[in-house]
Amino acid sequence: MSQTALLVVDIQTGTLAPLIGKESLLKNVNELIDHFHHEELPVIFIKKVGYGELSKQLHREANDPVVTKVPMNTFKAPEFQTVMKEQGLGNFVVVGLMSNACVQATCKGALAEKFPVTLIEDAHDSVIKPMRNIWNKKLKGLGVTTMTTKEYIEK
């Protein structure tokens, strides 16, 4: 059986700075990080080249891997492929920034590789506010499971 991992996509100083409503996003993301740590499931932090360091507001633990990537789709990053194989990952929960860029590309990347993927509806965002809801609907239509933070934690 393959392991489920939380992918925290591009919550970095450069992506978070222009975001309006970041407090709510960070609250939901950190609730999920804490849940995964409590359940002893992997949390992988994804960092896009050129967007600064990971936010210090994230509840990152010392043993959580940080993967640096260039492409929008995390699954195209060789470093991520290595971590995925080493940890036996095959089911993914996605949160992060930006809804219309790396978040949607990563969800589509999981689908392309035939992995089950869940997008947390209220734990990703964009500087263009309608993008979150637009991508929740689009990705659900493509086969991504969508849930709220509360629904995921309580399941």
CSV table of C-alpha atoms in Angstrom, one decimal:
chain,number,residue,atom,x,y,z
A,1,MET,CA,0.0,0.0,0.0
A,2,SER,CA,1.3,3.4,-0.9
A,3,GLN,CA,1.8,6.2,1.6
A,4,THR,CA,-0.2,9.4,1.6
A,5,ALA,CA,1.8,12.7,1.7
A,6,LEU,CA,0.9,16.3,2.2
A,7,LEU,CA,2.5,18.5,-0.5
A,8,VAL,CA,2.9,22.1,0.7
A,9,VAL,CA,3.5,23.9,-2.5
A,10,ASP,CA,5.5,27.2,-2.8
A,11,ILE,CA,4.5,28.9,0.5
A,12,GLN,CA,7.6,31.1,0.3
A,13,THR,CA,8.5,34.7,1.2
A,14,GLY,CA,8.1,35.8,-2.5
A,15,THR,CA,4.7,34.1,-3.1
A,16,LEU,CA,3.2,35.0,0.3
A,17,ALA,CA,4.1,38.7,0.3
A,18,PRO,CA,1.5,40.0,-2.2
A,19,LEU,CA,-1.3,37.6,-1.0
A,20,ILE,CA,-4.4,39.2,0.7
A,21,GLY,CA,-5.9,36.9,3.3
A,22,LYS,CA,-2.8,35.0,4.0
A,23,GLU,CA,-3.7,34.5,7.7
A,24,SER,CA,-6.6,32.2,6.8
A,25,LEU,CA,-4.5,30.3,4.3
A,26,LEU,CA,-1.7,29.8,6.8
A,27,LYS,CA,-4.1,28.7,9.5
A,28,ASN,CA,-5.6,26.0,7.3
A,29,VAL,CA,-2.3,24.8,5.9
A,30,ASN,CA,-0.8,24.6,9.5
A,31,GLU,CA,-3.8,22.6,10.7
A,32,LEU,CA,-3.2,20.1,8.0
A,33,ILE,CA,0.6,20.0,8.6
A,34,ASP,CA,-0.1,19.4,12.3
A,35,HIS,CA,-2.6,16.6,11.4
A,36,PHE,CA,-0.1,14.9,9.1
A,37,HIS,CA,2.6,15.1,11.8
A,38,HIS,CA,0.2,13.8,14.4
A,39,GLU,CA,-0.7,10.8,12.1
A,40,GLU,CA,3.0,10.3,11.4
A,41,LEU,CA,2.5,10.8,7.7
A,42,PRO,CA,5.0,12.6,5.5
A,43,VAL,CA,4.8,16.4,4.9
A,44,ILE,CA,6.9,17.5,1.9
A,45,PHE,CA,7.6,21.2,1.4
A,46,ILE,CA,8.0,22.3,-2.2
A,47,LYS,CA,10.0,25.4,-3.0
A,48,LYS,CA,10.0,27.1,-6.4
A,49,VAL,CA,13.4,28.5,-7.5
A,50,GLY,CA,13.4,32.3,-7.4
A,51,TYR,CA,10.6,32.9,-4.9
A,52,GLY,CA,12.6,33.1,-1.6
A,53,GLU,CA,12.7,30.9,1.4
A,54,LEU,CA,9.9,28.9,2.9
A,55,SER,CA,7.6,31.0,5.1
A,56,LYS,CA,8.8,30.8,8.8
A,57,GLN,CA,5.1,30.7,9.8
A,58,LEU,CA,4.8,27.1,8.5
A,59,HIS,CA,4.9,24.4,11.2
A,60,ARG,CA,7.8,22.6,9.6
A,61,GLU,CA,9.7,20.0,11.5
A,62,ALA,CA,13.4,19.3,11.1
A,63,ASN,CA,12.9,15.9,9.3
A,64,ASP,CA,10.3,17.2,6.8
A,65,PRO,CA,11.9,17.1,3.3
A,66,VAL,CA,12.2,20.3,1.3
A,67,VAL,CA,12.2,19.8,-2.5
A,68,THR,CA,13.4,22.6,-4.8
A,69,LYS,CA,11.8,22.7,-8.2
A,70,VAL,CA,12.0,24.7,-11.4
A,71,PRO,CA,8.8,23.5,-13.3
A,72,MET,CA,5.3,24.4,-12.0
A,73,ASN,CA,4.4,20.7,-11.8
A,74,THR,CA,6.1,19.2,-8.8
A,75,PHE,CA,6.0,15.8,-10.4
A,76,LYS,CA,8.4,17.0,-13.1
A,77,ALA,CA,11.1,17.8,-10.5
A,78,PRO,CA,13.8,15.0,-10.3
A,79,GLU,CA,14.4,15.7,-6.6
A,80,PHE,CA,10.7,15.1,-5.9
A,81,GLN,CA,10.7,11.9,-7.9
A,82,THR,CA,13.6,10.7,-5.7
A,83,VAL,CA,11.8,11.5,-2.4
A,84,MET,CA,8.6,10.0,-3.7
A,85,LYS,CA,10.3,6.7,-4.5
A,86,GLU,CA,12.4,6.6,-1.3
A,87,GLN,CA,9.2,7.1,0.9
A,88,GLY,CA,6.9,4.9,-1.2
A,89,LEU,CA,4.5,7.7,-1.8
A,90,GLY,CA,1.5,7.2,-4.0
A,91,ASN,CA,-1.4,9.3,-2.7
A,92,PHE,CA,-1.2,13.1,-2.4
A,93,VAL,CA,-2.9,15.9,-0.6
A,94,VAL,CA,-2.1,19.4,-2.1
A,95,VAL,CA,-2.1,22.8,-0.5
A,96,GLY,CA,-0.2,26.0,-1.3
A,97,LEU,CA,0.3,28.8,-3.8
A,98,MET,CA,-0.7,29.8,-6.5
A,99,SER,CA,-4.0,28.1,-7.4
A,100,ASN,CA,-3.7,29.0,-11.0
A,101,ALA,CA,0.0,28.1,-11.4
A,102,CYS,CA,1.9,25.5,-9.4
A,103,VAL,CA,-1.1,24.1,-7.4
A,104,GLN,CA,-3.1,23.2,-10.4
A,105,ALA,CA,-0.1,22.0,-12.3
A,106,THR,CA,0.9,19.7,-9.4
A,107,CYS,CA,-2.6,18.3,-9.2
A,108,LYS,CA,-2.7,17.7,-12.9
A,109,GLY,CA,0.8,16.1,-12.6
A,110,ALA,CA,-0.5,13.6,-10.0
A,111,LEU,CA,-3.4,12.7,-12.3
A,112,ALA,CA,-1.1,12.3,-15.3
A,113,GLU,CA,0.9,9.8,-13.3
A,114,LYS,CA,-2.3,8.0,-12.2
A,115,PHE,CA,-1.9,9.0,-8.5
A,116,PRO,CA,-5.0,9.7,-6.3
A,117,VAL,CA,-4.9,13.4,-5.4
A,118,THR,CA,-6.9,15.5,-3.0
A,119,LEU,CA,-6.9,19.3,-3.2
A,120,ILE,CA,-7.8,21.1,0.0
A,121,GLU,CA,-10.3,23.7,-1.2
A,122,ASP,CA,-9.6,26.3,1.4
A,123,ALA,CA,-5.8,25.7,1.8
A,124,HIS,CA,-4.6,27.1,-1.6
A,125,ASP,CA,-4.9,30.6,-2.9
A,126,SER,CA,-3.8,33.1,-5.5
A,127,VAL,CA,-3.3,36.9,-5.8
A,128,ILE,CA,-6.2,36.7,-8.3
A,129,LYS,CA,-8.9,35.8,-5.8
A,130,PRO,CA,-11.4,34.1,-8.1
A,131,MET,CA,-8.7,31.6,-9.2
A,132,ARG,CA,-9.1,29.4,-6.1
A,133,ASN,CA,-12.8,28.6,-6.8
A,134,ILE,CA,-12.3,28.4,-10.5
A,135,TRP,CA,-9.5,25.8,-10.0
A,136,ASN,CA,-11.4,23.9,-7.3
A,137,LYS,CA,-14.2,23.3,-9.9
A,138,LYS,CA,-11.9,22.6,-12.9
A,139,LEU,CA,-9.7,20.1,-11.0
A,140,LYS,CA,-12.7,18.4,-9.5
A,141,GLY,CA,-14.1,17.9,-13.0
A,142,LEU,CA,-10.8,16.3,-14.0
A,143,GLY,CA,-10.9,13.8,-11.2
A,144,VAL,CA,-9.2,15.5,-8.3
A,145,THR,CA,-10.9,14.9,-4.9
A,146,THR,CA,-11.8,18.3,-3.3
A,147,MET,CA,-12.4,18.8,0.5
A,148,THR,CA,-12.2,21.5,3.0
A,149,THR,CA,-9.5,21.5,5.7
A,150,LYS,CA,-12.2,20.5,8.3
A,151,GLU,CA,-13.6,17.7,6.1
A,152,TYR,CA,-10.2,16.2,5.5
A,153,ILE,CA,-9.1,16.3,9.2
A,154,GLU,CA,-12.4,14.9,10.4
A,155,LYS,CA,-12.5,12.0,7.8
